[in-house]
JSON list of C-alpha atoms and ligand atoms in Angstrom, two decimals:
[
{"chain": "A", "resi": 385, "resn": "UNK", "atom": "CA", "xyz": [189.69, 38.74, 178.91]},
{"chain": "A", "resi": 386, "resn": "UNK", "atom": "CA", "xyz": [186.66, 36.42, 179.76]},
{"chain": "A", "resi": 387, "resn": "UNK", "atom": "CA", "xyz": [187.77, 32.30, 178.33]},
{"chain": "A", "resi": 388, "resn": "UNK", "atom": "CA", "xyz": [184.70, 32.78, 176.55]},
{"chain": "A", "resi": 389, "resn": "UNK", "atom": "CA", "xyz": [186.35, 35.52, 174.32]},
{"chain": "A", "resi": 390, "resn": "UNK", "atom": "CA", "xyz": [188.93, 34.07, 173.41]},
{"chain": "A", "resi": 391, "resn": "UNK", "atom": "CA", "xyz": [187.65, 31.00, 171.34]},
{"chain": "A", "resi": 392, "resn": "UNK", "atom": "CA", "xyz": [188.32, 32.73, 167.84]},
{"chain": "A", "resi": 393, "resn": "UNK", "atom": "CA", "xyz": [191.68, 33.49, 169.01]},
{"chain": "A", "resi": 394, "resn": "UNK", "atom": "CA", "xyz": [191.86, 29.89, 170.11]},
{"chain": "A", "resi": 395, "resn": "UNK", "atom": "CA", "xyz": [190.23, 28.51, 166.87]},
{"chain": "A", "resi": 396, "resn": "UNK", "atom": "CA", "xyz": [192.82, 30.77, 165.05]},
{"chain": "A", "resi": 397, "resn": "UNK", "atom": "CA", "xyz": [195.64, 29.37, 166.70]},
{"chain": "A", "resi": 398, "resn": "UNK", "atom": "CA", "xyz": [197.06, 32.55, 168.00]},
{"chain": "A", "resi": 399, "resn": "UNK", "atom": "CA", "xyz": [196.66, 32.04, 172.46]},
{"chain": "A", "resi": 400, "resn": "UNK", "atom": "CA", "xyz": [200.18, 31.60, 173.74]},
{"chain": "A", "resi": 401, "resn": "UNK", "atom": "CA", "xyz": [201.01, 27.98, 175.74]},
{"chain": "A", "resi": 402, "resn": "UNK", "atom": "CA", "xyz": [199.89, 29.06, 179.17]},
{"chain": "A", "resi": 403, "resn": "UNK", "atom": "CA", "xyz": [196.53, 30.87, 177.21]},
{"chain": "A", "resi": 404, "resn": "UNK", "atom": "CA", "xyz": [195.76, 28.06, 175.24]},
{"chain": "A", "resi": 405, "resn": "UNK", "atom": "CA", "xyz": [195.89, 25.71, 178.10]},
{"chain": "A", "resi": 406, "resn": "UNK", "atom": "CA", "xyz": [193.91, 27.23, 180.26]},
{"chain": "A", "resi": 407, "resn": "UNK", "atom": "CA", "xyz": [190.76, 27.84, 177.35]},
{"chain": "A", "resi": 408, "resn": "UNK", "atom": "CA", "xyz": [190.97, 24.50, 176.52]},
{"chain": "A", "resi": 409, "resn": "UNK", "atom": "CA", "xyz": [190.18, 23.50, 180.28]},
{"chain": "A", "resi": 410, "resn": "UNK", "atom": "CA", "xyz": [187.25, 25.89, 180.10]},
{"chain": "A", "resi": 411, "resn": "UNK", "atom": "CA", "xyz": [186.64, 24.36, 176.58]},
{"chain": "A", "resi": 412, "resn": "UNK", "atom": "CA", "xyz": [185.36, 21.23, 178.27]},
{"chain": "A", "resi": 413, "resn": "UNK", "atom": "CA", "xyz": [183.20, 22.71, 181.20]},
{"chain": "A", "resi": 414, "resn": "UNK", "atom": "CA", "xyz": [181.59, 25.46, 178.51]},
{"chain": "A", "resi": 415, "resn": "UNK", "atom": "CA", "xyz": [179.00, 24.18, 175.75]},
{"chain": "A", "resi": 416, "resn": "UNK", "atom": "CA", "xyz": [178.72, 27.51, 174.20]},
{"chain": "A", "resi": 417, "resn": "UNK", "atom": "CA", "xyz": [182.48, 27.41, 173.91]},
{"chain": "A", "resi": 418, "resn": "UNK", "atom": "CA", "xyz": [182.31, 23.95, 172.46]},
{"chain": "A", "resi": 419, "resn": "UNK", "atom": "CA", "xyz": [179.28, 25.02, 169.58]},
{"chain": "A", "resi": 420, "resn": "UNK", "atom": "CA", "xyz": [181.08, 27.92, 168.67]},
{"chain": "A", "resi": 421, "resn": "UNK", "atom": "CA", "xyz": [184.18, 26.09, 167.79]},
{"chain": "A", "resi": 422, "resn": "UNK", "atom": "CA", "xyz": [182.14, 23.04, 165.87]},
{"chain": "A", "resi": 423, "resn": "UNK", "atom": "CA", "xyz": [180.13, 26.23, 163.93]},
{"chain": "A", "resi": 424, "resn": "UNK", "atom": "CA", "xyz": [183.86, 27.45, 163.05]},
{"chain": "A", "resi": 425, "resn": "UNK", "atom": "CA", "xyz": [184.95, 24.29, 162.08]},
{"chain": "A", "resi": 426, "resn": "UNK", "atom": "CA", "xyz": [182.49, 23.90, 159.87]},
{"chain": "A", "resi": 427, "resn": "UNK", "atom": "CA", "xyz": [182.91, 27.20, 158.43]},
{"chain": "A", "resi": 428, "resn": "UNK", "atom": "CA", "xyz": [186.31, 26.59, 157.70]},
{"chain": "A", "resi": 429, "resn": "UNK", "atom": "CA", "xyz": [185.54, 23.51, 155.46]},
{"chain": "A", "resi": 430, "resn": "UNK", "atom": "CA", "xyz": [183.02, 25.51, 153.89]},
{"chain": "A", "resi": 431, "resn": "UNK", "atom": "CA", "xyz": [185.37, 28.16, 152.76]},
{"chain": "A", "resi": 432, "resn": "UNK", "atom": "CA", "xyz": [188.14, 25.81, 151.80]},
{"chain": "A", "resi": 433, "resn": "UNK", "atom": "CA", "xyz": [187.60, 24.15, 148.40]},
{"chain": "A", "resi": 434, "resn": "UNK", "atom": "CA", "xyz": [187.07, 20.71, 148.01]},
{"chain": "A", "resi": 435, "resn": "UNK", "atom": "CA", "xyz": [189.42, 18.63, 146.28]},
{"chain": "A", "resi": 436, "resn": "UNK", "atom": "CA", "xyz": [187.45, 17.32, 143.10]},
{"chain": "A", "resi": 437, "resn": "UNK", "atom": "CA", "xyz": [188.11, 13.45, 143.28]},
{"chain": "A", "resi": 438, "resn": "UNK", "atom": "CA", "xyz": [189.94, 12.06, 140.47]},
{"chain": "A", "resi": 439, "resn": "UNK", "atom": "CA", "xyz": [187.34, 9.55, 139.59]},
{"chain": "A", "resi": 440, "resn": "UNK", "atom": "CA", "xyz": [184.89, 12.45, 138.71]},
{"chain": "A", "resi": 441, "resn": "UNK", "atom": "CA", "xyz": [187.64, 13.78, 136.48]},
{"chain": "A", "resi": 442, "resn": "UNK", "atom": "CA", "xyz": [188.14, 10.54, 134.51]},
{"chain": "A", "resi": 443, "resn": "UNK", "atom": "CA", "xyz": [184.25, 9.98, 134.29]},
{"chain": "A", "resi": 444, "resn": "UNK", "atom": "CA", "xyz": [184.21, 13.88, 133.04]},
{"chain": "A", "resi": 445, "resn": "UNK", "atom": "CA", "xyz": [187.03, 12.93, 130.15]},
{"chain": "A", "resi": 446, "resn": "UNK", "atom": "CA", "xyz": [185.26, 9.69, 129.52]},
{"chain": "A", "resi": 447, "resn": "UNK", "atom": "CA", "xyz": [182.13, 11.65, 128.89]},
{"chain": "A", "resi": 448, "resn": "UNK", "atom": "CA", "xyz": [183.95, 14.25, 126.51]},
{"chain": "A", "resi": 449, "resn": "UNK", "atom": "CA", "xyz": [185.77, 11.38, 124.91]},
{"chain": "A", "resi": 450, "resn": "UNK", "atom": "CA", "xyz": [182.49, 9.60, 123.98]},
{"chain": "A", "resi": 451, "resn": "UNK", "atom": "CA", "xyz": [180.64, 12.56, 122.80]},
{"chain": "A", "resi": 452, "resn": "UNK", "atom": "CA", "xyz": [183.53, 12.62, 120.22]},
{"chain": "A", "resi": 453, "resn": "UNK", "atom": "CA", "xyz": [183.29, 8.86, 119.31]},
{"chain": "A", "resi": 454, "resn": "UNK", "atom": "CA", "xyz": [179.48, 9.41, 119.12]},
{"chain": "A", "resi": 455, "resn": "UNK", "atom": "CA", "xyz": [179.24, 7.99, 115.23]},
{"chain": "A", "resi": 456, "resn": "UNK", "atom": "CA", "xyz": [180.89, 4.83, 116.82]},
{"chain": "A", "resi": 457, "resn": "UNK", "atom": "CA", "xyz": [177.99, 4.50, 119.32]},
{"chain": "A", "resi": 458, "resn": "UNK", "atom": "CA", "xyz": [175.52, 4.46, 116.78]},
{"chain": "A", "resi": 459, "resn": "UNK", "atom": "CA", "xyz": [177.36, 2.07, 114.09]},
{"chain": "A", "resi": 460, "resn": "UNK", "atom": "CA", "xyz": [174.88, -0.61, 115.25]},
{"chain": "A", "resi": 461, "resn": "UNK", "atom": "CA", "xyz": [171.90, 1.93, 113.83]},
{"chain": "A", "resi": 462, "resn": "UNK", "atom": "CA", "xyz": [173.60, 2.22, 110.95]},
{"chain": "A", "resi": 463, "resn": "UNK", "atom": "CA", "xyz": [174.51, -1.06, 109.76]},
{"chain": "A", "resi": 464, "resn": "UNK", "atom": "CA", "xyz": [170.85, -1.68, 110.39]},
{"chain": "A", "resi": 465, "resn": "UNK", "atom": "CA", "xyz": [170.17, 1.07, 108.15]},
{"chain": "A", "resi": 466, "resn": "UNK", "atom": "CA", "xyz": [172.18, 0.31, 105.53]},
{"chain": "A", "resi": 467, "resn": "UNK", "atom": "CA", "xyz": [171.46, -3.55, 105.53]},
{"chain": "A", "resi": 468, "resn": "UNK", "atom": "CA", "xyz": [167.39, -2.55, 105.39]},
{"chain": "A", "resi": 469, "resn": "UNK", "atom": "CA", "xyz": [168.24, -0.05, 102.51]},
{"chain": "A", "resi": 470, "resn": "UNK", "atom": "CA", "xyz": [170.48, -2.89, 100.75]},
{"chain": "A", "resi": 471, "resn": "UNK", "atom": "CA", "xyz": [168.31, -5.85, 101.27]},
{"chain": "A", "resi": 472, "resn": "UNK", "atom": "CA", "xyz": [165.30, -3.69, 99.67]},
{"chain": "A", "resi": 473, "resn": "UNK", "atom": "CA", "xyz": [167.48, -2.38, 97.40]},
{"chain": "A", "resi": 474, "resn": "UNK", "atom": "CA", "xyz": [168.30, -5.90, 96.02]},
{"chain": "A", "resi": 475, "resn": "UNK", "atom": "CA", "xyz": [164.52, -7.08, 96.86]},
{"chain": "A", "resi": 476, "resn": "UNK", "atom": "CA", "xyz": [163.27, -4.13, 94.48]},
{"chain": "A", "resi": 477, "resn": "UNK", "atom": "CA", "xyz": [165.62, -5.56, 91.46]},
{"chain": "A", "resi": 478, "resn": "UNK", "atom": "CA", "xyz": [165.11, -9.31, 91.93]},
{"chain": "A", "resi": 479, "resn": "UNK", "atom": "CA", "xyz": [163.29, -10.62, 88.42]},
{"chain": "A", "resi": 480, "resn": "UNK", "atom": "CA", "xyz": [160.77, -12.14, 90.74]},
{"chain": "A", "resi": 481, "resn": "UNK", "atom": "CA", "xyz": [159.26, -8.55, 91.65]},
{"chain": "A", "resi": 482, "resn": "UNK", "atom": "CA", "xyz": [159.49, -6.47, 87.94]},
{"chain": "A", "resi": 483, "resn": "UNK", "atom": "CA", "xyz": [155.92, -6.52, 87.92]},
{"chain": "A", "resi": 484, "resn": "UNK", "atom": "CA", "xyz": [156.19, -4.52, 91.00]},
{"chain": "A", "resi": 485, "resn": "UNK", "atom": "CA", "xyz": [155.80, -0.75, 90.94]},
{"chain": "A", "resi": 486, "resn": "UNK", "atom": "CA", "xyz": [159.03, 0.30, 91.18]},
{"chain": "A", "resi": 487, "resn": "UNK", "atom": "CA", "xyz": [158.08, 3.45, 91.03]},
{"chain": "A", "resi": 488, "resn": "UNK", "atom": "CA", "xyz": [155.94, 3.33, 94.22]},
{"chain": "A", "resi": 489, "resn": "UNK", "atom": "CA", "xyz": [158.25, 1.57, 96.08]},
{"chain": "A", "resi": 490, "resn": "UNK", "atom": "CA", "xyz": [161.18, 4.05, 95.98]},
{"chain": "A", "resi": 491, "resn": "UNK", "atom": "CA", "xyz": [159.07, 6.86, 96.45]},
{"chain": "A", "resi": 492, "resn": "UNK", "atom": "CA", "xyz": [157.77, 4.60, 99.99]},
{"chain": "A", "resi": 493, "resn": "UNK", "atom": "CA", "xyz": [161.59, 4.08, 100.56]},
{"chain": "A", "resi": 494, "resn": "UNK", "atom": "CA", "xyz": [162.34, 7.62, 100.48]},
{"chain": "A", "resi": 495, "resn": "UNK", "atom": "CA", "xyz": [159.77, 8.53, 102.65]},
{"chain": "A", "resi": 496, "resn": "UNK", "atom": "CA", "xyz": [160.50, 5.79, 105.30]},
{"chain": "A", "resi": 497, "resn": "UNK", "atom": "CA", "xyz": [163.83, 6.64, 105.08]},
{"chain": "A", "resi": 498, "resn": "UNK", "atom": "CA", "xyz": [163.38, 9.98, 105.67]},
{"chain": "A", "resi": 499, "resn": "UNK", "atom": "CA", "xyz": [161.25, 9.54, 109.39]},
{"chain": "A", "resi": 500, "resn": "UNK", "atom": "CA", "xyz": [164.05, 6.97, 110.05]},
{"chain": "A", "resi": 501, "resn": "UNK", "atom": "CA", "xyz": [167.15, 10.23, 109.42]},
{"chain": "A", "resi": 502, "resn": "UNK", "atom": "CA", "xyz": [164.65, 12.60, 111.39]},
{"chain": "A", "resi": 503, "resn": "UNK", "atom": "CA", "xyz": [164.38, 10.04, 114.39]},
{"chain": "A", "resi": 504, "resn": "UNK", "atom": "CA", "xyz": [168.23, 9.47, 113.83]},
{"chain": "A", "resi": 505, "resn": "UNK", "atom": "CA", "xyz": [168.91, 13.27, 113.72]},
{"chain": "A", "resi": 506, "resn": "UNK", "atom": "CA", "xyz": [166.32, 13.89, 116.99]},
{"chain": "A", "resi": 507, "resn": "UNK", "atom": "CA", "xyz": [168.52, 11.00, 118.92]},
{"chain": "A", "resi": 508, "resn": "UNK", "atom": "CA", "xyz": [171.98, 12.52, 117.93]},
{"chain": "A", "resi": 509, "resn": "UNK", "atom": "CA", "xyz": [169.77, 16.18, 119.25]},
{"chain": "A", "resi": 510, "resn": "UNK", "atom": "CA", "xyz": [168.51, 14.80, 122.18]},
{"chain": "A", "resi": 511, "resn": "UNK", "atom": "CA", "xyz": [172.46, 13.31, 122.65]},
{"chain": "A", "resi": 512, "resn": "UNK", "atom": "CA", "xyz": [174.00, 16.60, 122.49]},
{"chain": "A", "resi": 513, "resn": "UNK", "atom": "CA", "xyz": [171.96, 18.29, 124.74]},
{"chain": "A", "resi": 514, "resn": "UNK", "atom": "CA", "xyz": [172.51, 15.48, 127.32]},
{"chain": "A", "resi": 515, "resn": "UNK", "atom": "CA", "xyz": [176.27, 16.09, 127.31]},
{"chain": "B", "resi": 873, "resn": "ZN", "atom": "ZN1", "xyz": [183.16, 29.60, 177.08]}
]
């Protein structure tokens, strides 16, 4: 058997003592030799699974976690929400404004309200199809 031949039984670890000796001195004279066994190393860690690193788990669980928790990420919306819808709430029946109409303004306040729960709604859309 030519040394050249025998560098898969060499990269497999299967050339007895005396075998594996003498390839490995024609290892270092023969590039083609040398290539051959870098291409098979680098098959090998292609083939072999990578470990997946714990941080990408956590971040993964973090991720799952907070889509779960996602009414929490928004309480700062809300409160805003509900203080605007309070304040004109309490605005609308101050004495001051009776001669307002009432009648217009809760029909505007519906409305506005309504583009602020579709923007809302699009957010908590655009949200779930991030995660
Ligand atoms: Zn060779």
């Amino acid at each position: 058997m030519k040394p050249c031949e025998q560098v898969l039984l060499y990269a497999a670890g299967e050339l007895k003592a005396q075998d594996k000796a003498a390839f490995e001195k024609h290892l270092k004279t023969c590039p083609a030799c040398q290539a051959e066994l870098k291409f098979l190393a680098k098959l090998d860690e292609g083939l072999t699974p990578p470990a997946v690193p714990e941080r990408v788990i956590t971040q993964l669980f973090a991720r799952t976690t907070r889509k779960k928790s996602i009414w929490a990420q928004f309480k700062w919306e809300l409160a805003g929400i509900a203080a605007a819808a309070c304040g004109a709430f309490v605005w609308m029946y101050l004495p001051a404004h009776q001669a307002f109409n009432a009648h217009d303004l809760v029909a505007y306040m519906n409305i506005s309200a309504d583009d602020e729960y579709a923007a809302f709604a699009q957010e908590l859309t655009d949200m779930e199809d991030y995660f």
